[in-house]
GROMACS .gro file of C-alpha atoms in nm:
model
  295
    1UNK     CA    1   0.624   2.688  -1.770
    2UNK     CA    2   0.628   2.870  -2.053
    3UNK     CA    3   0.804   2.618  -2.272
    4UNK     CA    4   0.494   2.382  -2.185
    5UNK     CA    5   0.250   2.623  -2.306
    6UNK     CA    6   0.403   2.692  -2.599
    7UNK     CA    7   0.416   2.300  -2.701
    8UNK     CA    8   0.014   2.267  -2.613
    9UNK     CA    9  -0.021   2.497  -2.865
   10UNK     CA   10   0.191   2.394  -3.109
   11UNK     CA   11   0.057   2.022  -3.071
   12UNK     CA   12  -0.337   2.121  -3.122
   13UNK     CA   13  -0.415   2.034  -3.435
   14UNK     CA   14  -0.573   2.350  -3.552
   15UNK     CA   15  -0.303   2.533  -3.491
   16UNK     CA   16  -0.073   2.331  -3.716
   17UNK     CA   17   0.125   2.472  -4.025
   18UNK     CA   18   0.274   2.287  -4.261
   19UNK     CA   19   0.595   2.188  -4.240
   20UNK     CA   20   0.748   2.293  -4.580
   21UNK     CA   21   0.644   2.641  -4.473
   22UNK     CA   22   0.849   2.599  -4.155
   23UNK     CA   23   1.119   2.421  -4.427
   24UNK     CA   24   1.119   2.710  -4.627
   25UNK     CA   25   1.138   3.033  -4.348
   26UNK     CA   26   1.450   2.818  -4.167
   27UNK     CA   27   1.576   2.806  -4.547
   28UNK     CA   28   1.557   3.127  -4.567
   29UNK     CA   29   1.760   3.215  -4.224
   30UNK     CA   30   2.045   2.945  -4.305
   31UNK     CA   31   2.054   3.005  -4.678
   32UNK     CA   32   1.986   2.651  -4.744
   33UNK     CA   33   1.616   2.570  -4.877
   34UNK     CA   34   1.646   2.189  -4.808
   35UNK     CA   35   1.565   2.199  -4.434
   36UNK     CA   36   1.252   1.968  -4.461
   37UNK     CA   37   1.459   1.724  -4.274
   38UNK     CA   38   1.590   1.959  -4.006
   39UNK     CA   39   1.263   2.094  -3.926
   40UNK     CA   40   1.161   1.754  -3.855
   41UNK     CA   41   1.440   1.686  -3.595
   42UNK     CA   42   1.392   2.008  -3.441
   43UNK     CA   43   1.023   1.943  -3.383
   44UNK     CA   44   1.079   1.601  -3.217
   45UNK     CA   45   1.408   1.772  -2.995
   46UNK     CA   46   1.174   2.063  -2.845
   47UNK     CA   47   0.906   1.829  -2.784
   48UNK     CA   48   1.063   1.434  -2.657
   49UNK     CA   49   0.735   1.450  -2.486
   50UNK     CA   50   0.660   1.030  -2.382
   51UNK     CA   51   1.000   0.863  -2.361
   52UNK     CA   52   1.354   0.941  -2.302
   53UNK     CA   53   1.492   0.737  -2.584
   54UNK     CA   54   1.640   0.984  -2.909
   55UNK     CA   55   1.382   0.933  -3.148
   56UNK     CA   56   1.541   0.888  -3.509
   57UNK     CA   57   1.357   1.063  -3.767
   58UNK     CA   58   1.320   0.966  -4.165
   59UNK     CA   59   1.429   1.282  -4.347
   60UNK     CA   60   1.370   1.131  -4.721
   61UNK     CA   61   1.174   1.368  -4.947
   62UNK     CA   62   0.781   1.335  -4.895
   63UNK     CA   63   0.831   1.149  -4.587
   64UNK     CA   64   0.877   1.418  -4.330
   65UNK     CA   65   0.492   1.439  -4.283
   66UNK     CA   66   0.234   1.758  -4.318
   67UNK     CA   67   0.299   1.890  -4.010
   68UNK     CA   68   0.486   1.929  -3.714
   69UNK     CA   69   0.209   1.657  -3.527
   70UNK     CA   70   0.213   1.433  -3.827
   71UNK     CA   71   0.600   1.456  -3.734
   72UNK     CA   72   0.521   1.324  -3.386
   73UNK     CA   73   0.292   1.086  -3.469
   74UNK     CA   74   0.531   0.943  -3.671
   75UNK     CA   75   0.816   0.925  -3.444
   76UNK     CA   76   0.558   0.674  -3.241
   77UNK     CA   77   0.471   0.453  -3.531
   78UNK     CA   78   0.590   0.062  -3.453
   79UNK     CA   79   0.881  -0.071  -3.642
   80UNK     CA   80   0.806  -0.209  -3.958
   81UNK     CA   81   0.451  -0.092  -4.029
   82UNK     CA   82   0.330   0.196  -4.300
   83UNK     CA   83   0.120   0.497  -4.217
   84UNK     CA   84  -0.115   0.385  -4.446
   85UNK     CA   85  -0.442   0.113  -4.403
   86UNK     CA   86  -0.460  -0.187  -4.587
   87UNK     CA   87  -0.661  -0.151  -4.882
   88UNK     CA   88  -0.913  -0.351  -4.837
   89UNK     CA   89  -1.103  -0.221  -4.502
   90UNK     CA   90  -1.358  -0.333  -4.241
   91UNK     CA   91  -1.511  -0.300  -3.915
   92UNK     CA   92  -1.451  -0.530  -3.620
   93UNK     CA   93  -1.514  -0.526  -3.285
   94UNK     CA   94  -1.173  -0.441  -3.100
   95UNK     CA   95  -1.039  -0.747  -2.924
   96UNK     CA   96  -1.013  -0.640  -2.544
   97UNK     CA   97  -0.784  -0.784  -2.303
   98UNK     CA   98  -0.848  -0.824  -1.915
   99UNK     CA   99  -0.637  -0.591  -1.656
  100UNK     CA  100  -0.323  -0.598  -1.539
  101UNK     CA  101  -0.399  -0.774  -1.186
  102UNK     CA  102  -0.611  -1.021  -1.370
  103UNK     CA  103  -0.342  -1.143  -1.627
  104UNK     CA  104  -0.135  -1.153  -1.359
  105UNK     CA  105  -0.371  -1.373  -1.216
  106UNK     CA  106  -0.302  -1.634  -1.518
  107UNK     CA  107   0.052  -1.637  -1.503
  108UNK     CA  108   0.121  -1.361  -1.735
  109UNK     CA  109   0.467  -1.147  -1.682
  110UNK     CA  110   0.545  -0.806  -1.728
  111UNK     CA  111   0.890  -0.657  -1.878
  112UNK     CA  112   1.027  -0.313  -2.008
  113UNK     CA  113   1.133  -0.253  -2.349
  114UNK     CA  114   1.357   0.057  -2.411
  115UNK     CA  115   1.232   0.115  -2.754
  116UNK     CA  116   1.201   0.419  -3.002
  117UNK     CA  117   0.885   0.337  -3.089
  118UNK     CA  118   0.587   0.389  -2.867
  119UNK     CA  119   0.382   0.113  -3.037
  120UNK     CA  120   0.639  -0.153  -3.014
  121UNK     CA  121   0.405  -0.375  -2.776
  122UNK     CA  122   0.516  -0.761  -2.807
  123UNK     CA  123   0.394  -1.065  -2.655
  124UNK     CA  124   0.683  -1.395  -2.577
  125UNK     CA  125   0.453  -1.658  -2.582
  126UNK     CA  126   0.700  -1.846  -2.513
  127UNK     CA  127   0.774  -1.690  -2.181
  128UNK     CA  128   0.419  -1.576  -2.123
  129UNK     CA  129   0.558  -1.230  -2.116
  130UNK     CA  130   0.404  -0.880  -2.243
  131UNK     CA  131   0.661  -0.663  -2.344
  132UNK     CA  132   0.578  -0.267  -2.299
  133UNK     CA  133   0.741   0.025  -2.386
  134UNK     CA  134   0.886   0.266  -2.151
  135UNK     CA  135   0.642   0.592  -2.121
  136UNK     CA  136   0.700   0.882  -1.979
  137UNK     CA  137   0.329   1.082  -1.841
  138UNK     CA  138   0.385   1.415  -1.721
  139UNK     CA  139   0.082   1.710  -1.738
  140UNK     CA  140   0.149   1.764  -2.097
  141UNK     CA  141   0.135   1.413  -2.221
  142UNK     CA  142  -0.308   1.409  -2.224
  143UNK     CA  143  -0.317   1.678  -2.448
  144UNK     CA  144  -0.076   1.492  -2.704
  145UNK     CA  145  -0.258   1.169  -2.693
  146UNK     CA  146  -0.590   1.386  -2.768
  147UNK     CA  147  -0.426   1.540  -3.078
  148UNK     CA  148  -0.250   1.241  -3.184
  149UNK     CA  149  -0.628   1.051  -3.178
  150UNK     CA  150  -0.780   1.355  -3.358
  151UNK     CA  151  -0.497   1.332  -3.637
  152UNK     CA  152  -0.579   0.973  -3.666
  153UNK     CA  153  -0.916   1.010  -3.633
  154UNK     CA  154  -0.934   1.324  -3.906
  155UNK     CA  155  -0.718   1.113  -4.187
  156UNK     CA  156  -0.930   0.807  -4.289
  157UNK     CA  157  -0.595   0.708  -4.465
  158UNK     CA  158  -0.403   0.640  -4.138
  159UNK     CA  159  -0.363   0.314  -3.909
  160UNK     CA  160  -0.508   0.410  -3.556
  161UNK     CA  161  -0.164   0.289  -3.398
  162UNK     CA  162  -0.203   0.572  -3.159
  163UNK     CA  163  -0.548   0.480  -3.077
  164UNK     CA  164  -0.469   0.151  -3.024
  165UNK     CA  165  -0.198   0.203  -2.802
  166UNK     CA  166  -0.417   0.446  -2.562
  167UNK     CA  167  -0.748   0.207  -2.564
  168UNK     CA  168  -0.491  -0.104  -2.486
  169UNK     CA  169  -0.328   0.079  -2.187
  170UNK     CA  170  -0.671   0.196  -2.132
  171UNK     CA  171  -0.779  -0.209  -2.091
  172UNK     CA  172  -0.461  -0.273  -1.931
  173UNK     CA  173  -0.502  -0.051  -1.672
  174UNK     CA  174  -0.789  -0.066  -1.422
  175UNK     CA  175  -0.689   0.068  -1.096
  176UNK     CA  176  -0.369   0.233  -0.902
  177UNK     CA  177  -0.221  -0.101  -0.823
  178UNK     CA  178  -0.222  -0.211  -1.181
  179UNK     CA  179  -0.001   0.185  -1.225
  180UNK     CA  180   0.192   0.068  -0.943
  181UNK     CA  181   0.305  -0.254  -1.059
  182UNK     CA  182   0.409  -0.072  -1.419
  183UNK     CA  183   0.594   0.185  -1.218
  184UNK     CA  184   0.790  -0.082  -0.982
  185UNK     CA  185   0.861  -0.229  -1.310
  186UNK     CA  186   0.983   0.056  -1.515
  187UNK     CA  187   0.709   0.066  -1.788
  188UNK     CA  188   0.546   0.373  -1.667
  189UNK     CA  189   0.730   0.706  -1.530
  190UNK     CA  190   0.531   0.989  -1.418
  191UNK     CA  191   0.516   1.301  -1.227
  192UNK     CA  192   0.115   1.289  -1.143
  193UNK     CA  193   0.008   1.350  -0.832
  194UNK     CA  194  -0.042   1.012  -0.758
  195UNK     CA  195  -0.089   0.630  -0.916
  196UNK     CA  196  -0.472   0.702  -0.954
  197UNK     CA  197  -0.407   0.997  -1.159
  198UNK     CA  198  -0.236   0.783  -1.432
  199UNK     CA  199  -0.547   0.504  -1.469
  200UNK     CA  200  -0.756   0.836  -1.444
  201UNK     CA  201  -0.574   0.986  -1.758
  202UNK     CA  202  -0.643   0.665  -1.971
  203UNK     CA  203  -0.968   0.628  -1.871
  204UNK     CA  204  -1.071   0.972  -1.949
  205UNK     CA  205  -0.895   0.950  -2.305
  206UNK     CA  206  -1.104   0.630  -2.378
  207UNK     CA  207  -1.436   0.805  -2.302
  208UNK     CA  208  -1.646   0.855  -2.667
  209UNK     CA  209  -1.325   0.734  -2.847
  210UNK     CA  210  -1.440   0.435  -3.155
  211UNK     CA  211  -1.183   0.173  -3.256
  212UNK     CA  212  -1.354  -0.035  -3.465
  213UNK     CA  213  -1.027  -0.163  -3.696
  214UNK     CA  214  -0.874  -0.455  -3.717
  215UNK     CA  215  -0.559  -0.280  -3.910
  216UNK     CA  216  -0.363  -0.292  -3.596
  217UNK     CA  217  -0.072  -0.470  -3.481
  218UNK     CA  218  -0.191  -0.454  -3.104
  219UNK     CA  219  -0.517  -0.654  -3.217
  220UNK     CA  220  -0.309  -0.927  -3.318
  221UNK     CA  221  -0.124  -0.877  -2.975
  222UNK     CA  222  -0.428  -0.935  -2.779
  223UNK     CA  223  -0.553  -1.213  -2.885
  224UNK     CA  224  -0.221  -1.333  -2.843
  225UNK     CA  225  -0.259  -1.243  -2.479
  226UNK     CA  226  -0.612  -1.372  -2.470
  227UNK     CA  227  -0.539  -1.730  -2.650
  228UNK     CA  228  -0.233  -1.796  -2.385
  229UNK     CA  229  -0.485  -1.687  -2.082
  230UNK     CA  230  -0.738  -1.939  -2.201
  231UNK     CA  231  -0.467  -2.192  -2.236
  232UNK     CA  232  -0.297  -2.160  -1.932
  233UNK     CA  233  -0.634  -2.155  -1.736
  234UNK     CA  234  -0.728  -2.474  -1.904
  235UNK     CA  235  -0.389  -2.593  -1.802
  236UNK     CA  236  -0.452  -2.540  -1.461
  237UNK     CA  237  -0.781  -2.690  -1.451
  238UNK     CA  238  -0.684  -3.002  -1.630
  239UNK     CA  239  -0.357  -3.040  -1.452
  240UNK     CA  240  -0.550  -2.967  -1.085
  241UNK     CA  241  -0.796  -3.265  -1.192
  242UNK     CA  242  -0.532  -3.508  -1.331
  243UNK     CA  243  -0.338  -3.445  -0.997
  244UNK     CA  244  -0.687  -3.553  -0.810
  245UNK     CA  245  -0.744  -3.833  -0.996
  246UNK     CA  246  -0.376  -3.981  -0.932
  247UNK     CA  247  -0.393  -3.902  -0.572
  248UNK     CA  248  -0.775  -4.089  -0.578
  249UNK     CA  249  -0.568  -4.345  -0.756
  250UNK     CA  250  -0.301  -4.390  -0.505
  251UNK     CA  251  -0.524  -4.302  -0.236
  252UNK     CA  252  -0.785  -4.645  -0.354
  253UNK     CA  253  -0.475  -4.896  -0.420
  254UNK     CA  254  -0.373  -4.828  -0.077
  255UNK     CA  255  -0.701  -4.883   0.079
  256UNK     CA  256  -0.732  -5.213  -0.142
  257UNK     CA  257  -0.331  -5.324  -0.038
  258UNK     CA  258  -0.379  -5.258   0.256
  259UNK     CA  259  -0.697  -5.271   0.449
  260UNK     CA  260  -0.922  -5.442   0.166
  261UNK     CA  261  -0.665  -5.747   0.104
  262UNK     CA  262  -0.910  -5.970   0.223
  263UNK     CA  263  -1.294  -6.063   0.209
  264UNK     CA  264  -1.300  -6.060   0.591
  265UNK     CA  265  -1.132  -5.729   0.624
  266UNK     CA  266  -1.449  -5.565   0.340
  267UNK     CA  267  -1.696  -5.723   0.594
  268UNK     CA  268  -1.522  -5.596   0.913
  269UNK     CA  269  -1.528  -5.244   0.743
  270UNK     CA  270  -1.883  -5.285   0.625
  271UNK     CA  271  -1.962  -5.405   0.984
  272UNK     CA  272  -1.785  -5.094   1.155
  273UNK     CA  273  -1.944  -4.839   0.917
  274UNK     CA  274  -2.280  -4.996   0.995
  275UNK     CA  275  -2.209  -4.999   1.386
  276UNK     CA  276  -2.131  -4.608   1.372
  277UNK     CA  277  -2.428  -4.528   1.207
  278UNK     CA  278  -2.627  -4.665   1.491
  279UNK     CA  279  -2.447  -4.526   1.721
  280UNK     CA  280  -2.497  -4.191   1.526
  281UNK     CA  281  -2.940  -4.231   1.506
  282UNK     CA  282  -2.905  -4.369   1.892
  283UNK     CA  283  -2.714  -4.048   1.984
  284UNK     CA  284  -2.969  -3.839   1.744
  285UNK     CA  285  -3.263  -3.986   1.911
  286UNK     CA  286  -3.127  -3.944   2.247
  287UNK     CA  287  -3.093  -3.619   2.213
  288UNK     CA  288  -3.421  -3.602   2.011
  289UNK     CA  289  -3.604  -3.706   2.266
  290UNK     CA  290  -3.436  -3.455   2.584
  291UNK     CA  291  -3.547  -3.119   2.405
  292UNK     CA  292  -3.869  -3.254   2.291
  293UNK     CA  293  -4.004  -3.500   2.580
  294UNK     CA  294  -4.304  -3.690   2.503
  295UNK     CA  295  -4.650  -3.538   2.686
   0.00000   0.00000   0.00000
């Protein structure tokens, strides 16, 4: 318990100190000075607070970060990307994607990536398949997403990856049977009190929270989702009409093969039809006439 306390306090951002200062006092204990690197490893060790996976850390001089959260944040970043924006900068309108249950509904599939990187969220269009990081929620985990989006939100300089990440989860997930199905499938681990705690959390860490970049590999990755939904419901549509058109198709040659072969047999039909509409007004009339008698 008292672990846990000590790393919400270490992880609010105005409590943080920077990290050559740290560098520099565990210097002083070892008798080494360079322990900028160290530090760093030691921060992510004592805290490993989302995923199981050994986070490796980039010790190169002026990389280590500001701060033991800058550290974190860090650790979380998606392979490949900077910490920087692009230079040229603009606001857009967030692409959103449906829930869970609802892309589901079009066919979409679900798998677990064991990743070291947090933001590593990848969609196999090929497969149809949305490929999520494993995360780990525990009581701790709301107040690092909260100082992770103030960091982000503080430093015009940095990509909103964490941001992202939280508002696409957030979109992802709309009840306790969208957790559920993330659970069954190994995306999502926690020790909550229940499923609806977890959608809760999200929810409640979207509230008053802008993302209004497009600098973001997860807007890419949801319109990726969105495109392939569109598709595959056009798919279904087109394919469910083609299917009734051959089966009018086969339905009409049969009638003309079969039964329709013939002038005689179009008047015999004709004939019938005509015969069971009388039949039909003679009935309607009869029965017209019993519930409403004439005076």
């Amino acid at each position: 318990m008292l672990k846990i306390q000590i790393q919400r306090d270490m992880i609010l951002l105005e409590n943080q100190i920077p990290l050559f200062i740290l560098a520099r006092l565990l210097g002083l204990q070892l008798g080494n000075p360079d322990q900028e690197g160290r530090v760093g490893r030691l921060v992510l060790k004592f805290f490993n607070p989302i995923g199981s996976e050994r986070v490796e850390f980039d010790a190169s001089p002026g990389q280590c970060g500001l701060h033991c959260l800058e550290v974190l944040w860090q650790s979380f970043l998606p392979s490949g990307l900077t910490r920087a924006r692009t230079t040229e900068w603009q606001l857009y309108q967030h692409e959103l994607i449906p829930c869970l249950t609802e892309l589901m509904e079009a066919g979409i599939k679900f798998r677990c990536v064991f990743t070291k990187k947090l933001g590593d969220i990848r969609f196999n269009i090929k497969y149809g398949t949305l490929e999520i990081p494993y995360i780990n929620i525990h009581q701790g985990t709301r107040s690092v997403f909260l100082n992770l989006i103030a960091f982000e939100q503080s430093h015009f300089d940095c990509r909103e990856y964490i941001t992202s990440y939280v508002m696409f989860m957030h979109n992802l997930i709309n009840s306790s049977e969208d957790v559920r199905y993330l659970c069954k499938h190994g995306i999502i681990e926690h020790c909550l009190g229940s499923d609806a705690e977890v959608a809760d959390l999200f929810n409640l860490l979207c509230q008053e929270m802008a993302l209004d970049s497009k600098d973001s590999n997860l807007h890419n990755v949801s319109i990726m989702v969105n495109d392939y939904r569109k598709w595959k419901h056009f798919s279904l549509r087109t394919s469910w009409r083609a299917s009734m058109a051959q089966k009018w198709n086969a339905w009409r040659a049969i009638l003309e093969n079969k039964y329709f072969d013939n002038p005689w047999s179009i008047i015999s039909f004709m004939a019938a039809v005509i015969l069971l509409m009388l039949t039909f007004l003679q009935a309607l009339y009869a029965v017209y006439g019993y519930y409403k008698p004439r005076s």
